[in-house]
Coordinates of C-alpha atoms and ligand atoms in Angstrom, one line a residue:
Chain A
M1 CA -37.2 13.6 -74.9
N2 CA -35.6 10.2 -75.1
E3 CA -38.1 8.0 -76.8
P4 CA -37.2 4.3 -77.3
A5 CA -35.3 3.7 -80.4
P6 CA -37.6 1.5 -82.2
L7 CA -40.6 3.9 -82.0
T8 CA -38.5 6.7 -83.4
E9 CA -37.6 4.6 -86.3
A10 CA -41.1 3.8 -86.9
V11 CA -41.9 7.4 -87.0
A12 CA -39.2 8.1 -89.4
L13 CA -40.1 5.3 -91.6
R14 CA -43.7 6.6 -91.9
R15 CA -42.5 9.9 -92.8
A16 CA -40.3 8.6 -95.4
R17 CA -43.0 6.5 -97.1
P18 CA -43.9 8.1 -100.4
N19 CA -47.1 10.0 -100.2
F20 CA -49.0 10.1 -103.6
G21 CA -51.6 12.7 -102.1
W22 CA -54.4 13.5 -104.4
G23 CA -52.5 12.0 -107.4
L24 CA -53.7 8.5 -106.0
G25 CA -57.3 9.4 -106.7
L26 CA -56.5 9.9 -110.3
V27 CA -55.4 6.4 -110.9
V28 CA -58.6 4.8 -111.3
P29 CA -60.5 7.3 -113.3
V30 CA -57.7 7.8 -115.7
G31 CA -57.3 4.1 -116.1
L32 CA -60.9 3.7 -116.9
A33 CA -60.8 6.4 -119.3
I34 CA -57.9 4.8 -121.2
G35 CA -59.5 1.5 -121.2
W36 CA -62.7 3.0 -122.6
E37 CA -60.8 4.9 -125.3
L38 CA -59.1 1.6 -126.4
L39 CA -62.3 -0.3 -126.4
V40 CA -64.0 2.1 -128.6
G41 CA -61.0 2.3 -130.8
A42 CA -60.8 -1.4 -131.2
G43 CA -64.5 -1.2 -132.3
L44 CA -65.6 -3.4 -129.3
V45 CA -68.1 -0.8 -128.0
N46 CA -70.5 1.5 -129.7
G47 CA -68.8 4.9 -129.9
R48 CA -72.0 6.8 -130.7
L49 CA -73.8 5.9 -127.5
L50 CA -70.8 5.6 -125.5
P51 CA -68.5 8.3 -126.9
P52 CA -64.8 7.9 -125.8
P53 CA -63.2 10.5 -123.7
S54 CA -61.3 12.0 -126.7
K55 CA -64.7 12.8 -128.3
V56 CA -66.2 14.1 -125.2
F57 CA -63.1 16.5 -124.8
V58 CA -63.3 17.7 -128.3
T59 CA -67.0 18.5 -127.7
L60 CA -66.0 20.4 -124.7
L61 CA -63.5 22.3 -126.5
H62 CA -66.0 23.1 -129.3
L63 CA -68.6 24.4 -126.8
A64 CA -65.9 26.5 -125.1
A65 CA -64.8 28.0 -128.4
K66 CA -68.3 29.0 -129.3
G67 CA -68.5 30.6 -125.8
E68 CA -71.6 28.6 -125.1
L69 CA -69.9 26.6 -122.3
A70 CA -69.1 29.7 -120.3
T71 CA -72.8 30.8 -120.6
H72 CA -74.2 27.4 -119.4
I73 CA -71.6 27.3 -116.5
W74 CA -72.4 30.9 -115.5
A75 CA -76.2 30.2 -115.6
T76 CA -75.9 27.0 -113.5
L77 CA -73.3 28.5 -111.1
V78 CA -75.5 31.5 -110.3
R79 CA -78.5 29.4 -109.5
V80 CA -76.5 27.1 -107.3
A81 CA -74.9 30.0 -105.4
L82 CA -78.3 31.8 -104.8
G83 CA -80.1 28.5 -103.8
F84 CA -77.2 27.5 -101.6
L85 CA -77.2 31.1 -100.1
F86 CA -80.9 31.1 -99.3
G87 CA -80.9 27.5 -98.2
V88 CA -78.0 28.1 -95.9
L89 CA -79.4 31.3 -94.5
S90 CA -82.8 29.7 -93.8
G91 CA -81.5 26.5 -92.6
T92 CA -79.1 28.3 -90.2
L93 CA -81.5 30.5 -88.8
I94 CA -84.4 28.0 -88.2
G95 CA -82.0 25.3 -87.3
A96 CA -80.4 27.4 -84.7
L97 CA -83.8 28.6 -83.5
A98 CA -85.0 25.0 -83.1
G99 CA -81.7 23.9 -81.5
Y100 CA -81.5 26.7 -79.0
S101 CA -85.2 27.0 -77.8
S102 CA -87.1 23.7 -77.1
W103 CA -90.2 25.9 -77.5
A104 CA -89.4 26.7 -81.1
R105 CA -88.4 23.1 -81.7
R106 CA -91.8 21.7 -80.5
L107 CA -93.5 24.4 -82.7
L108 CA -91.5 23.8 -85.9
D109 CA -89.9 20.4 -85.9
P110 CA -92.9 18.2 -86.4
M111 CA -93.8 20.3 -89.5
L112 CA -90.5 20.4 -91.0
Q113 CA -89.9 16.7 -90.5
A114 CA -93.1 16.0 -92.3
L115 CA -92.1 18.4 -95.1
R116 CA -88.8 16.6 -95.3
A117 CA -90.5 13.4 -96.1
I118 CA -91.9 14.8 -99.4
P119 CA -89.4 14.2 -102.1
S120 CA -88.3 17.6 -102.9
I121 CA -88.7 17.0 -106.8
A122 CA -92.5 16.8 -106.0
W123 CA -92.6 20.5 -105.2
V124 CA -91.6 21.3 -108.9
P125 CA -95.1 21.6 -110.2
L126 CA -96.3 23.7 -107.3
F127 CA -93.2 26.1 -107.4
I128 CA -93.9 26.4 -111.3
L129 CA -97.4 27.4 -110.5
W130 CA -96.4 29.7 -107.9
F131 CA -93.3 31.3 -109.0
G132 CA -93.4 30.7 -112.8
I133 CA -90.8 28.8 -114.7
F134 CA -88.0 31.3 -114.5
E135 CA -85.2 31.9 -112.0
T136 CA -87.3 32.2 -109.0
S137 CA -88.8 28.6 -108.9
K138 CA -85.3 27.2 -109.8
V139 CA -83.5 29.0 -106.9
I140 CA -86.2 28.2 -104.4
L141 CA -86.2 24.5 -105.3
I142 CA -82.4 24.4 -104.8
A143 CA -82.8 26.4 -101.6
V144 CA -85.3 23.8 -100.4
G145 CA -82.8 21.0 -101.1
V146 CA -79.9 22.9 -99.2
F147 CA -82.2 23.7 -96.3
F148 CA -82.9 20.4 -94.8
P149 CA -79.4 19.0 -94.2
I150 CA -78.3 22.2 -92.7
Y151 CA -81.6 22.5 -90.6
L152 CA -81.2 18.9 -89.3
A153 CA -77.5 19.1 -88.5
L154 CA -77.6 22.3 -86.9
S155 CA -80.6 21.8 -84.6
G156 CA -79.1 18.4 -83.7
A157 CA -75.7 19.7 -83.1
I158 CA -76.8 22.5 -80.8
R159 CA -78.8 20.1 -78.8
S160 CA -75.9 17.8 -78.3
V161 CA -73.4 20.4 -77.2
D162 CA -71.7 18.9 -74.2
R163 CA -73.6 20.1 -71.1
K164 CA -70.3 19.8 -69.2
L165 CA -68.6 22.4 -71.3
V166 CA -71.4 24.8 -71.1
E167 CA -71.3 24.4 -67.3
V168 CA -67.6 25.6 -67.5
G169 CA -69.0 28.6 -69.2
R170 CA -71.4 29.2 -66.4
I171 CA -68.7 28.8 -63.8
F172 CA -66.9 31.6 -65.4
R173 CA -70.2 33.7 -65.7
F174 CA -70.3 33.9 -69.4
S175 CA -73.3 36.0 -70.9
A176 CA -75.5 34.5 -73.4
G177 CA -73.7 36.0 -76.3
E178 CA -70.3 34.7 -74.9
M179 CA -71.8 31.3 -74.5
V180 CA -72.9 31.2 -78.1
W181 CA -69.7 32.6 -79.4
R182 CA -67.1 30.9 -77.3
I183 CA -68.7 27.4 -76.7
L184 CA -71.7 26.7 -78.8
L185 CA -70.4 27.9 -82.1
P186 CA -66.9 26.2 -81.9
A187 CA -68.7 23.0 -80.5
I188 CA -71.1 22.8 -83.4
L189 CA -68.7 23.8 -86.3
P190 CA -67.6 20.4 -87.3
S191 CA -71.1 19.2 -87.9
Y192 CA -72.1 22.5 -89.4
V193 CA -69.3 22.3 -92.0
I194 CA -70.2 18.7 -92.8
A195 CA -73.8 19.9 -93.3
L196 CA -72.8 22.7 -95.6
R197 CA -70.9 20.2 -97.7
A198 CA -73.9 17.8 -97.8
G199 CA -76.2 20.9 -98.6
L200 CA -73.9 22.0 -101.5
G201 CA -74.1 18.4 -102.9
L202 CA -77.8 18.6 -102.6
G203 CA -77.7 22.0 -104.4
W204 CA -75.8 20.5 -107.4
M205 CA -78.3 17.7 -107.5
F206 CA -81.2 20.0 -107.4
V207 CA -80.0 22.4 -110.0
V208 CA -80.1 19.6 -112.4
A209 CA -83.9 19.0 -111.7
A210 CA -84.6 22.7 -111.7
E211 CA -83.0 23.1 -115.1
F212 CA -84.8 20.1 -116.4
M213 CA -88.2 21.9 -115.7
G214 CA -87.5 24.3 -118.5
A215 CA -84.4 26.4 -119.1
S216 CA -82.8 27.9 -122.1
E217 CA -79.3 27.8 -120.5
G218 CA -77.4 26.0 -117.9
L219 CA -75.7 22.7 -117.6
G220 CA -78.9 20.9 -117.0
F221 CA -80.3 22.4 -120.2
L222 CA -77.1 21.2 -122.0
L223 CA -78.0 17.6 -120.7
V224 CA -81.6 17.7 -122.1
D225 CA -80.4 19.3 -125.3
G226 CA -77.9 16.5 -125.9
Q227 CA -80.5 14.0 -125.1
M228 CA -83.1 15.7 -127.6
T229 CA -80.6 15.9 -130.4
G230 CA -79.2 12.5 -129.8
Q231 CA -75.8 13.6 -129.0
A232 CA -74.3 11.5 -126.2
Q233 CA -71.2 13.4 -126.2
T234 CA -72.9 16.6 -125.3
V235 CA -74.6 14.8 -122.3
M236 CA -71.2 13.5 -121.2
A237 CA -69.5 16.8 -121.6
S238 CA -72.0 18.4 -119.3
I239 CA -71.7 15.6 -116.8
V240 CA -67.9 16.0 -116.7
V241 CA -68.3 19.8 -116.1
F242 CA -70.9 19.0 -113.2
A243 CA -68.3 16.7 -111.9
I244 CA -65.6 19.1 -112.0
L245 CA -67.6 22.0 -110.6
G246 CA -69.2 20.0 -107.8
K247 CA -65.8 18.6 -106.7
F248 CA -64.2 22.1 -107.1
T249 CA -66.8 23.9 -105.0
D250 CA -66.7 21.3 -102.3
W251 CA -63.1 21.5 -102.2
L252 CA -63.3 25.3 -101.8
L253 CA -65.7 24.8 -99.1
S254 CA -63.7 22.4 -97.1
A255 CA -60.4 24.2 -97.6
G256 CA -62.0 27.5 -96.3
T257 CA -63.2 25.8 -93.2
D258 CA -60.2 23.5 -92.5
R259 CA -58.2 26.0 -90.6
F260 CA -61.0 26.4 -87.9
L261 CA -61.1 22.6 -87.4
G262 CA -57.6 21.7 -86.8
W263 CA -58.2 21.1 -83.3
Q264 CA -60.4 18.0 -83.9
D265 CA -59.2 14.8 -82.3
S266 CA -60.4 12.5 -85.0
F267 CA -59.3 9.4 -86.7
K268 CA -56.5 10.2 -89.1
P269 CA -55.4 7.1 -91.1
N270 CA -51.7 7.5 -92.4
L271 CA -51.5 6.6 -96.2
Chain B
M1 CA -65.4 32.9 -44.5
L2 CA -67.6 30.3 -46.2
E3 CA -70.9 29.9 -44.5
I4 CA -73.4 27.2 -45.2
S5 CA -76.6 27.3 -43.2
G6 CA -79.6 25.0 -43.2
L7 CA -78.8 24.0 -46.7
A8 CA -81.2 21.5 -48.4
K9 CA -81.8 20.6 -52.1
R10 CA -84.8 18.9 -53.6
Y11 CA -84.4 18.3 -57.3
P12 CA -87.3 19.0 -59.4
N13 CA -88.1 15.3 -59.7
G14 CA -88.9 15.3 -56.0
H15 CA -85.6 13.7 -54.9
L16 CA -84.3 15.2 -51.6
A17 CA -80.4 15.1 -52.3
L18 CA -79.4 17.3 -49.3
S19 CA -80.9 18.4 -46.1
G20 CA -79.9 20.5 -43.1
I21 CA -76.2 21.1 -44.0
E22 CA -74.5 23.4 -41.5
L23 CA -70.7 24.3 -42.1
A24 CA -68.4 27.2 -41.6
V25 CA -65.1 27.1 -43.3
P26 CA -62.5 29.7 -42.3
P27 CA -60.4 31.2 -45.0
G28 CA -57.5 29.1 -46.1
E29 CA -58.9 25.8 -44.6
I30 CA -58.8 22.6 -46.6
L31 CA -62.0 20.8 -45.8
G32 CA -62.3 17.3 -47.1
V33 CA -65.8 15.9 -47.8
V34 CA -66.1 12.2 -48.0
G35 CA -69.0 9.9 -48.4
G36 CA -70.3 7.0 -50.6
S37 CA -71.6 7.8 -54.0
G38 CA -75.1 9.3 -54.2
C39 CA -74.8 11.0 -50.9
G40 CA -74.9 14.4 -52.3
K41 CA -71.4 15.6 -52.5
S42 CA -71.6 16.9 -55.9
T43 CA -74.9 18.5 -55.2
L44 CA -73.3 20.3 -52.0
L45 CA -70.4 21.6 -54.3
R46 CA -72.9 22.7 -57.1
L47 CA -74.9 24.6 -54.5
V48 CA -71.8 26.3 -53.1
A49 CA -70.6 27.2 -56.6
G50 CA -74.0 28.8 -57.4
L51 CA -74.7 26.4 -60.2
E52 CA -77.8 25.1 -58.5
A53 CA -80.3 27.1 -56.3
P54 CA -81.0 25.7 -52.9
T55 CA -84.4 24.6 -51.9
E56 CA -83.8 25.8 -48.3
G57 CA -81.0 27.7 -46.5
F58 CA -78.2 29.5 -48.1
V59 CA -74.4 29.7 -48.8
A60 CA -72.6 33.0 -48.1
I61 CA -69.1 33.9 -48.8
N62 CA -67.8 36.9 -46.8
G63 CA -71.4 37.6 -45.8
V64 CA -72.4 37.7 -49.4
R65 CA -75.1 35.1 -50.6
V66 CA -74.2 32.9 -53.3
D67 CA -77.1 32.8 -55.8
R68 CA -75.1 32.4 -59.0
P69 CA -71.5 31.5 -59.9
R70 CA -69.3 34.2 -58.4
P71 CA -65.7 35.4 -59.4
E72 CA -64.3 34.5 -56.0
I73 CA -65.2 30.8 -56.4
G74 CA -63.3 28.5 -58.6
F75 CA -64.4 25.0 -59.6
V76 CA -62.4 21.7 -60.6
F77 CA -64.6 19.1 -62.0
Q78 CA -64.0 15.3 -62.0
E79 CA -63.0 15.6 -65.7
P80 CA -60.7 18.4 -67.1
R81 CA -63.5 19.7 -69.3
L82 CA -61.0 21.6 -71.4
M83 CA -62.3 23.1 -74.6
P84 CA -60.8 21.0 -77.3
W85 CA -60.9 23.8 -79.8
L86 CA -58.6 26.1 -77.6
T87 CA -55.0 25.6 -77.1
I88 CA -53.8 25.0 -73.4
D89 CA -53.0 28.8 -72.8
Q90 CA -56.2 29.8 -74.4
N91 CA -58.1 27.5 -72.1
V92 CA -56.3 28.7 -69.1
S93 CA -57.0 32.4 -70.0
F94 CA -60.7 31.5 -70.2
G95 CA -61.2 32.5 -66.6
I96 CA -59.6 35.9 -66.8
R97 CA -60.9 37.1 -70.2
H98 CA -61.8 40.6 -68.8
L99 CA -58.1 41.4 -68.0
P100 CA -56.1 43.4 -70.4
K101 CA -54.0 41.2 -72.7
A102 CA -50.5 41.8 -71.2
E103 CA -51.7 41.0 -67.8
R104 CA -53.6 38.0 -69.1
Q105 CA -50.6 36.6 -70.9
S106 CA -48.3 36.9 -67.8
R107 CA -50.8 35.4 -65.6
V108 CA -51.5 32.4 -67.8
G109 CA -47.7 32.0 -68.3
E110 CA -47.3 32.0 -64.4
A111 CA -50.2 29.6 -63.8
L112 CA -49.0 27.2 -66.4
A113 CA -45.5 27.4 -64.9
R114 CA -46.8 26.5 -61.5
V115 CA -48.5 23.4 -62.7
G116 CA -45.3 22.5 -64.6
L117 CA -46.8 22.8 -68.1
A118 CA -45.2 26.0 -69.4
D119 CA -43.8 24.1 -72.3
F120 CA -47.3 23.0 -73.5
A121 CA -48.9 26.6 -73.8
G122 CA -49.5 26.2 -77.5
H123 CA -50.6 22.6 -77.5
W124 CA -54.1 21.1 -78.1
P125 CA -55.9 19.4 -75.2
R126 CA -56.0 16.2 -77.3
E127 CA -52.2 16.1 -77.0
L128 CA -52.1 15.8 -73.3
S129 CA -52.5 12.9 -70.8
G130 CA -55.2 12.7 -68.2
G131 CA -53.1 13.9 -65.5
M132 CA -51.7 16.8 -67.5
A133 CA -55.2 17.8 -68.6
Q134 CA -56.4 17.9 -65.0
R135 CA -53.4 20.0 -64.1
V136 CA -54.5 22.5 -66.8
A137 CA -58.0 22.4 -65.3
L138 CA -56.3 23.3 -62.0
A139 CA -54.3 26.3 -63.6
R140 CA -57.5 27.4 -65.1
A141 CA -59.5 27.4 -61.9
L142 CA -56.6 29.2 -60.1
V143 CA -55.6 31.7 -62.5
G144 CA -58.3 34.1 -61.5
R145 CA -57.1 33.8 -57.9
P146 CA -60.4 32.6 -56.3
Q147 CA -60.8 32.8 -52.5
V148 CA -62.6 29.5 -52.5
L149 CA -61.6 26.5 -54.6
L150 CA -64.2 23.6 -55.0
L151 CA -62.9 20.3 -56.1
D152 CA -65.3 17.5 -57.1
E153 CA -63.4 14.3 -57.0
P154 CA -60.7 15.9 -59.0
F155 CA -58.3 13.0 -59.2
S156 CA -60.5 10.0 -59.2
A157 CA -60.2 9.2 -63.0
L158 CA -56.4 9.1 -62.6
D159 CA -54.2 6.2 -62.0
A160 CA -52.9 5.7 -58.5
L161 CA -49.3 7.0 -59.3
T162 CA -50.6 10.2 -61.0
R163 CA -53.1 10.7 -58.4
T164 CA -50.7 10.7 -55.4
D165 CA -48.4 13.0 -57.5
L166 CA -51.1 15.5 -58.2
Q167 CA -52.4 15.4 -54.5
E168 CA -49.0 16.7 -53.5
H169 CA -48.9 19.1 -56.3
L170 CA -52.4 20.5 -55.2
L171 CA -50.9 21.4 -51.8
D172 CA -48.0 23.2 -53.6
L173 CA -50.5 25.2 -55.5
W174 CA -52.6 26.0 -52.4
A175 CA -49.5 27.5 -50.8
Y176 CA -49.3 30.3 -53.2
D177 CA -52.6 32.1 -52.3
R178 CA -53.9 29.8 -49.7
P179 CA -57.6 29.7 -50.9
T180 CA -60.2 27.9 -49.0
M181 CA -60.6 24.5 -50.5
L182 CA -63.6 22.0 -50.5
L183 CA -62.3 18.8 -51.7
V184 CA -64.9 16.3 -52.4
T185 CA -63.5 12.6 -52.6
H186 CA -64.5 9.1 -52.0
D187 CA -61.0 8.3 -51.3
I188 CA -60.2 8.4 -47.5
E189 CA -56.5 8.5 -47.9
E190 CA -56.7 11.5 -50.2
A191 CA -59.0 13.3 -47.8
L192 CA -56.5 12.6 -44.9
A193 CA -53.4 13.4 -47.0
L194 CA -54.8 16.9 -47.8
S195 CA -57.5 18.1 -45.4
D196 CA -57.3 20.2 -42.2
R197 CA -60.7 19.0 -41.4
I198 CA -63.0 16.1 -42.8
A199 CA -66.7 16.1 -43.1
V200 CA -68.3 12.6 -43.6
M201 CA -71.5 12.6 -45.3
E202 CA -74.4 10.0 -45.2
P203 CA -77.0 9.4 -47.8
A204 CA -80.7 9.5 -48.3
P205 CA -81.1 12.3 -47.8
G206 CA -77.6 13.6 -47.9
R207 CA -76.5 14.9 -44.4
L208 CA -73.3 15.6 -42.5
R209 CA -72.6 12.7 -40.2
V210 CA -69.5 13.9 -38.3
T211 CA -66.7 16.4 -38.8
V212 CA -63.2 15.3 -37.7
H213 CA -60.0 17.3 -37.1
P214 CA -57.1 14.9 -37.4
P215 CA -54.2 16.5 -35.6
L216 CA -51.7 15.0 -38.0
P217 CA -48.5 17.0 -38.7
R218 CA -47.7 18.3 -42.1
P219 CA -46.5 17.1 -44.5
R220 CA -48.7 14.0 -43.8
D221 CA -46.9 10.7 -43.7
R222 CA -49.2 8.3 -45.4
V223 CA -47.4 5.2 -43.7
S224 CA -47.4 6.4 -40.2
L225 CA -49.3 4.6 -37.5
E226 CA -51.4 7.6 -36.8
F227 CA -52.4 8.1 -40.3
Q228 CA -53.3 4.5 -40.6
E229 CA -55.4 4.7 -37.4
W230 CA -57.2 7.6 -38.7
K231 CA -57.9 5.9 -42.1
Q232 CA -59.4 3.0 -40.0
H233 CA -61.5 5.5 -37.9
L234 CA -62.9 7.2 -41.0
L235 CA -63.6 3.8 -42.9
T236 CA -65.6 2.8 -39.9
E237 CA -67.6 6.0 -39.9
L238 CA -68.3 5.5 -43.6
H239 CA -69.4 2.1 -43.1
H240 CA -71.9 3.0 -40.3
S241 CA -73.1 5.9 -42.4
L242 CA -73.9 3.6 -45.3
R243 CA -75.2 0.9 -43.1
A244 CA -77.6 3.3 -41.2
S245 CA -79.3 4.2 -44.4
R246 CA -79.0 1.1 -46.4
Q247 CA -82.5 -0.1 -47.5
G248 CA -81.7 -2.8 -49.9
D249 CA -78.8 -5.1 -50.8
E250 CA -77.8 -2.9 -53.7
R251 CA -76.5 -0.1 -51.5
F252 CA -73.1 -1.7 -51.2
P253 CA -70.6 0.6 -49.7
A254 CA -68.0 0.0 -52.6
A255 CA -67.3 3.7 -52.9
A256 CA -65.7 3.8 -49.5
I257 CA -62.8 1.5 -50.5
Ligands
LIG301 N1 -80.2 16.8 -61.5 C1 -80.6 15.9 -60.8 N2 -82.0 15.6 -60.7 C2 -82.4 14.6 -59.8 N3 -81.6 14.0 -59.0 C3 -80.4 14.1 -59.0 C4 -79.8 15.1 -59.9 N4 -78.4 15.2 -59.6 C5 -78.3 14.3 -58.6 N5 -79.2 13.7 -58.1 C6 -79.6 12.7 -57.2 O1 -79.2 13.3 -55.9 C7 -78.3 12.3 -55.2 C8 -77.0 12.9 -54.9 O2 -76.3 13.1 -56.2 P1 -74.7 13.6 -56.1 O3 -74.8 15.0 -55.5 O4 -74.4 13.5 -57.5 O5 -74.0 12.6 -55.1 P2 -72.5 12.2 -55.0 O6 -71.7 13.3 -55.8 O7 -72.2 12.1 -53.6 O8 -72.3 10.8 -55.7 C9 -78.4 11.2 -56.0 O9 -79.2 10.1 -55.5 C10 -78.7 11.5 -57.3 O10 -79.2 10.5 -58.0
LIG302 MG1 -70.4 13.2 -57.4

């Protein structure tokens, strides 16, 4: 290959440019934290209502030392995991059905769209009446939150699979199973992964709502507890843990699915 | 032997796209099909491929009715239609997935070498130019060694230079196994450069107008006087075909040029 020289140079330049990677994402939050710390230290901001990062950190260490932090994290993680699991399973099943069969779609979609219009938190009183205030109602609430983005994305993605590619499968006499496995599944995977991530995000949102409705452990409980006892640093500490866990599980999900999506011809900005 | 008898197609919306098509294509013949857009060329190929069911008449290959896609029939679409999530070699092996792995690999390697893309086996479709992608589509259609290859305006989306190049390349590929080819095109020069016989279609409903058998020597010399005369002749036929059925001003025979 003899590419013209200027082009090769440009490529080399782009490669040589320093790549800060994920470190770049830390600049703004760390800067804000330092500024905040300094403001409180200088007495310009009320440290009781706006506890500085150092105090939040100490609170976290304290909770961790007592073993409480692990208990709360575990309780919340289990709820999110179960709710996510059931939400994904039902969303996938019904979404696939509504995408694949227009009969099922006509039967189910209007009802599901109507249900979707209900703010999910509005279900809370009913779920408590039906399932009690313990784990079942919490997990179901989370599952409901996870269900909708998955259902919507999957049924939509199946219906928008390129007819032209399906026709190639027909020319090669694919069975129904091969059609699903070799064409439909790979074609919908990108939107499905995005839906999974959106669903997971909603799962984290709904676990807080679920734990607000009465829990004796969990990060959401820690939030309420901090508010009741007037300890802003406890509230902040649990918010920080939520942020870390949410980000980490999302990363896990996208890292786990990335290798299936390397083929995508999408916009990849450099730097 | 490919046999088309009394073939008609009415789409569910009531539109009569084809009617009374009679054709017999001997093995190894290259039959060009030309006609303005909307005169049923794609419909004809889809019926021959078994992608659509005829309303009347039938298509038979070696005496067997075609009522669904068959292994002895290959298809090349106007667009490459490669699976973007499969590498080039995986795309090509799509058509011979039932073969044992070793044979599959050697056949795919051979098919890619024939279209001059052996070095691109592990690449993604997004990394290829339009012409290269269409060559992969040719390799995918030919790797199963079909007896009949159907091509629906396979080069019409390419630039003129690439198009001429691929037309010559198609003849080289044909020479290996000599499949029967039905080449649909709206480019008269393409039809003349490649075909043994050329069927001219007319629209509303789609019918065969004439079938001509230009006695031009191969390889075809596109600048020869004879070639130009045939081109003129076919152009006139096409004009007549479109005028005969033109009902309003919008049916302009732009596709013939
Ligand atoms: N699926 C379909 N349903 C209804 N009408 C169709 C369909 N496909 C094609 N047609 C109509 O049939 C006619 C022939 O179409 P087509 O075979 O695609 O023509 P060509 O390939 O020669 O341009 C056109 O008038 C087109 O509108
Ligand atoms: Mg067409």
